[in-house]
Amino acid sequence: TTPLRRAVEQASWASLLPPHRADGDDQPIGAPLYLDALDLAPGRWLTIIADAADRTYPVPLVAAGSGLRRARAGDGAAEALAGLLAAGSREVGAFSLTGWHAEPVTGEAPIDVDQTNESVVLGGRGVVKWTFQATEGPHPAPAILELLERAGFTGTPRPWGLVQWRPSRTAAPRLIASVTAYLPGAVDGWTWAVEDLRRACTEGPDAVRAPGRRLGELVARFHLALLPTHRPADLADVARWQGEALADLRRALEVTTGAEHAQLARHRDVIAARAVPPSELAGTPMLLGHGDLHVGQVLRAGESYAVIDFDGNPVVPPAQRTSAQPPALDVAGMAQSIRHAGLVLRKHHPELDPGRVERMTGVFVEAFLAAYRATLAGARRPDLLEEALVRPFRLRQVCREFTYAATHLPRWAYVPTGALPELVKGAR
Ligand code: ADP
Ligand code: MG
Ligand code: MG
């Protein structure tokens, strides 16, 4: 056994994991088991550590005293990783390094926002995101970023590079770390969209028309950049959407209780009828998309908007996360999240007239949809949006929000509860 392996296997998980993930989901069980390491710099490694359930945790490590600990901002592991990627794409053992862009950067600072993984800001210009748990591959981000980079897409922080790792010769690679440009002062849409809606309520609809238009253009340009992955849906795809819609409704009915359950049960037939896409949609265009698109995935810094987080939908199996989907899925996700931002605003500002919040939310959604359609039309691809899929996917999303609230975050239940009526109204 090497000294590195010995030191890892004697370390406690607490010294290996990021402090903000010291409890909650996906905690390792049993003792740390060393699997692999990429040398970053003298005394600095990017290791892959497994738990007793065979889950893999990528861990940047730094030598400290007679042992090791997780590298944090200031230890130079993130800087060293950016330096390695600057030397270009290559394979190093089971690690695969992709380098698209490099800048000389020095200085590391932690990112202090709510996050799933752990990100470190490099010299105020780049961000290294260390994956918390490397789940089964393939991961969608490498392919999406490659296509966006090739298309010269400017609506995402510029990708600098990434690291993947293969658990065995035949297994799909897992995403271990990624590096992108840093957008100083950026906030995500759960902040900016809610704030714009609040301003629209007092200052008028222009406060949401402009951002709605920018969002629509952004999402359309994103889809157009992914056109090389285009393929038509077949009958099996349509059957899968139909099955998923019913499964998501069934699951929501199973896990909800009380008022939420009663509301869902009351509308179950309408939801089932409207969430299941018609079989005639075989042939509709599909392409690699975001898969988990909502306002929280769009950063705004000053006047610029950037879509981030190409991890795909965490609730769908890995093979599906890397396959084409109807663009309507992302459109529905974004439109529905704008609705949800309106409900968040109403919750936090009960003094605002609810009718006015609802109208401004409607203006925001319509501006988004109109700009999305217009941008596709301008590129002579209006066919990419299958309108008949938008409501089914919105309803499916609301079912998933009921499930999420019931299983993870009860205080979120007011959102699906408030969102459902619009989508089931007019039914007899
Ligand atoms: P995670 O998957 O770990 O949650 P995200 O990619 O969603 O990570 O980023 C988490 C947060 O970090 C974002 O909501 C945003 O506030 C900030 N952030 C992420 N990327 C950037 C960037 N390129 N520039 C500025 N801030 C960023
Ligand atoms: Mg994420
Ligand atoms: Mg995110």
PDB file of N, CA and C and ligand atoms in Angstrom, residues 111 113-119 127 129 157 180-184 186-188 296-297 299 308-309 311, ligand 1:
ATOM      1  N   ILE A 111     -16.772  29.993  -2.511  1.00  0.00           N
ATOM      2  CA  ILE A 111     -18.069  30.559  -2.926  1.00  0.00           C
ATOM      3  C   ILE A 111     -19.012  30.324  -1.763  1.00  0.00           C
ATOM      4  N   VAL A 113     -22.384  30.477  -1.335  1.00  0.00           N
ATOM      5  CA  VAL A 113     -23.824  30.393  -1.561  1.00  0.00           C
ATOM      6  C   VAL A 113     -24.244  28.957  -1.321  1.00  0.00           C
ATOM      7  N   ASP A 114     -25.554  28.777  -1.242  1.00  0.00           N
ATOM      8  CA  ASP A 114     -26.115  27.458  -1.099  1.00  0.00           C
ATOM      9  C   ASP A 114     -25.694  26.619  -2.320  1.00  0.00           C
ATOM     10  N   GLN A 115     -25.047  25.474  -2.111  1.00  0.00           N
ATOM     11  CA  GLN A 115     -24.569  24.682  -3.245  1.00  0.00           C
ATOM     12  C   GLN A 115     -24.592  23.189  -2.936  1.00  0.00           C
ATOM     13  N   THR A 116     -24.661  22.404  -3.983  1.00  0.00           N
ATOM     14  CA  THR A 116     -24.680  20.950  -3.843  1.00  0.00           C
ATOM     15  C   THR A 116     -23.255  20.424  -3.779  1.00  0.00           C
ATOM     16  N   ASN A 117     -22.414  20.975  -4.649  1.00  0.00           N
ATOM     17  CA  ASN A 117     -21.015  20.547  -4.725  1.00  0.00           C
ATOM     18  C   ASN A 117     -20.179  21.603  -4.002  1.00  0.00           C
ATOM     19  N   GLU A 118     -18.873  21.660  -4.295  1.00  0.00           N
ATOM     20  CA  GLU A 118     -18.089  22.711  -3.649  1.00  0.00           C
ATOM     21  C   GLU A 118     -17.338  23.495  -4.710  1.00  0.00           C
ATOM     22  N   SER A 119     -17.617  24.780  -4.790  1.00  0.00           N
ATOM     23  CA  SER A 119     -16.962  25.605  -5.801  1.00  0.00           C
ATOM     24  C   SER A 119     -15.984  26.576  -5.157  1.00  0.00           C
ATOM     25  N   VAL A 127     -13.979  29.494 -11.915  1.00  0.00           N
ATOM     26  CA  VAL A 127     -14.564  28.736 -10.810  1.00  0.00           C
ATOM     27  C   VAL A 127     -14.226  27.268 -11.013  1.00  0.00           C
ATOM     28  N   LYS A 129     -15.394  23.673  -9.763  1.00  0.00           N
ATOM     29  CA  LYS A 129     -16.458  22.984  -9.021  1.00  0.00           C
ATOM     30  C   LYS A 129     -16.010  21.552  -8.791  1.00  0.00           C
ATOM     31  N   PRO A 157     -21.273  30.738 -18.781  1.00  0.00           N
ATOM     32  CA  PRO A 157     -19.900  31.115 -18.422  1.00  0.00           C
ATOM     33  C   PRO A 157     -18.936  30.250 -19.235  1.00  0.00           C
ATOM     34  N   THR A 180     -15.027  26.729 -15.063  1.00  0.00           N
ATOM     35  CA  THR A 180     -15.646  27.677 -15.998  1.00  0.00           C
ATOM     36  C   THR A 180     -15.221  29.090 -15.618  1.00  0.00           C
ATOM     37  N   ALA A 181     -15.579  30.036 -16.478  1.00  0.00           N
ATOM     38  CA  ALA A 181     -15.346  31.442 -16.137  1.00  0.00           C
ATOM     39  C   ALA A 181     -16.233  31.824 -14.958  1.00  0.00           C
ATOM     40  N   TYR A 182     -15.784  32.774 -14.164  1.00  0.00           N
ATOM     41  CA  TYR A 182     -16.548  33.277 -13.025  1.00  0.00           C
ATOM     42  C   TYR A 182     -17.241  34.581 -13.426  1.00  0.00           C
ATOM     43  N   LEU A 183     -18.502  34.725 -13.064  1.00  0.00           N
ATOM     44  CA  LEU A 183     -19.241  35.964 -13.345  1.00  0.00           C
ATOM     45  C   LEU A 183     -19.377  36.747 -12.050  1.00  0.00           C
ATOM     46  N   PRO A 184     -18.570  37.782 -11.883  1.00  0.00           N
ATOM     47  CA  PRO A 184     -18.627  38.508 -10.611  1.00  0.00           C
ATOM     48  C   PRO A 184     -19.995  39.143 -10.410  1.00  0.00           C
ATOM     49  N   ALA A 186     -22.832  37.782  -9.927  1.00  0.00           N
ATOM     50  CA  ALA A 186     -23.994  37.090 -10.499  1.00  0.00           C
ATOM     51  C   ALA A 186     -24.941  36.607  -9.403  1.00  0.00           C
ATOM     52  N   VAL A 187     -26.249  36.719  -9.666  1.00  0.00           N
ATOM     53  CA  VAL A 187     -27.245  36.104  -8.782  1.00  0.00           C
ATOM     54  C   VAL A 187     -28.148  35.215  -9.625  1.00  0.00           C
ATOM     55  N   ASP A 188     -28.733  34.190  -9.001  1.00  0.00           N
ATOM     56  CA  ASP A 188     -29.578  33.306  -9.801  1.00  0.00           C
ATOM     57  C   ASP A 188     -31.028  33.792  -9.769  1.00  0.00           C
ATOM     58  N   GLY A 296     -33.550  29.254 -11.448  1.00  0.00           N
ATOM     59  CA  GLY A 296     -32.361  29.139 -10.601  1.00  0.00           C
ATOM     60  C   GLY A 296     -31.114  28.743 -11.381  1.00  0.00           C
ATOM     61  N   GLN A 297     -31.303  28.304 -12.612  1.00  0.00           N
ATOM     62  CA  GLN A 297     -30.168  27.889 -13.441  1.00  0.00           C
ATOM     63  C   GLN A 297     -29.739  29.004 -14.390  1.00  0.00           C
ATOM     64  N   LEU A 299     -28.020  32.666 -14.317  1.00  0.00           N
ATOM     65  CA  LEU A 299     -27.358  33.720 -13.540  1.00  0.00           C
ATOM     66  C   LEU A 299     -27.502  35.033 -14.283  1.00  0.00           C
ATOM     67  N   ILE A 308     -26.498  27.889 -16.563  1.00  0.00           N
ATOM     68  CA  ILE A 308     -25.452  27.068 -15.930  1.00  0.00           C
ATOM     69  C   ILE A 308     -25.999  25.688 -15.544  1.00  0.00           C
ATOM     70  N   ASP A 309     -25.118  24.853 -15.041  1.00  0.00           N
ATOM     71  CA  ASP A 309     -25.471  23.596 -14.385  1.00  0.00           C
ATOM     72  C   ASP A 309     -26.013  22.544 -15.354  1.00  0.00           C
ATOM     73  N   ASP A 311     -25.937  19.364 -15.305  1.00  0.00           N
ATOM     74  CA  ASP A 311     -25.919  18.051 -14.663  1.00  0.00           C
ATOM     75  C   ASP A 311     -27.127  17.206 -15.061  1.00  0.00           C
TER      76      ASP A 311
HETATM   77  P1  ADP B   1     -24.128  23.163  -7.465  1.00  0.00           P
HETATM   78  O1  ADP B   1     -24.474  22.111  -8.481  1.00  0.00           O
HETATM   79  O2  ADP B   1     -22.993  22.758  -6.584  1.00  0.00           O
HETATM   80  O3  ADP B   1     -25.310  23.645  -6.675  1.00  0.00           O
HETATM   81  P2  ADP B   1     -24.158  25.376  -9.326  1.00  0.00           P
HETATM   82  O4  ADP B   1     -23.445  25.211 -10.611  1.00  0.00           O
HETATM   83  O5  ADP B   1     -25.654  25.250  -9.339  1.00  0.00           O
HETATM   84  O6  ADP B   1     -23.510  24.383  -8.267  1.00  0.00           O
HETATM   85  O7  ADP B   1     -23.714  26.755  -8.689  1.00  0.00           O
HETATM   86  C1  ADP B   1     -24.094  27.081  -7.381  1.00  0.00           C
HETATM   87  C2  ADP B   1     -24.120  28.593  -7.245  1.00  0.00           C
HETATM   88  O8  ADP B   1     -22.794  29.144  -7.401  1.00  0.00           O
HETATM   89  C3  ADP B   1     -24.960  29.308  -8.297  1.00  0.00           C
HETATM   90  O9  ADP B   1     -26.318  29.364  -7.956  1.00  0.00           O
HETATM   91  C4  ADP B   1     -24.311  30.676  -8.322  1.00  0.00           C
HETATM   92  O10 ADP B   1     -24.778  31.451  -7.242  1.00  0.00           O
HETATM   93  C5  ADP B   1     -22.855  30.366  -8.099  1.00  0.00           C
HETATM   94  N1  ADP B   1     -22.150  30.212  -9.373  1.00  0.00           N
HETATM   95  C6  ADP B   1     -22.045  29.076 -10.102  1.00  0.00           C
HETATM   96  N2  ADP B   1     -21.334  29.263 -11.227  1.00  0.00           N
HETATM   97  C7  ADP B   1     -20.979  30.560 -11.217  1.00  0.00           C
HETATM   98  C8  ADP B   1     -20.232  31.394 -12.121  1.00  0.00           C
HETATM   99  N3  ADP B   1     -19.711  30.884 -13.245  1.00  0.00           N
HETATM  100  N4  ADP B   1     -20.068  32.691 -11.793  1.00  0.00           N
HETATM  101  C9  ADP B   1     -20.597  33.191 -10.652  1.00  0.00           C
HETATM  102  N5  ADP B   1     -21.302  32.471  -9.767  1.00  0.00           N
HETATM  103  C10 ADP B   1     -21.491  31.177 -10.032  1.00  0.00           C
END
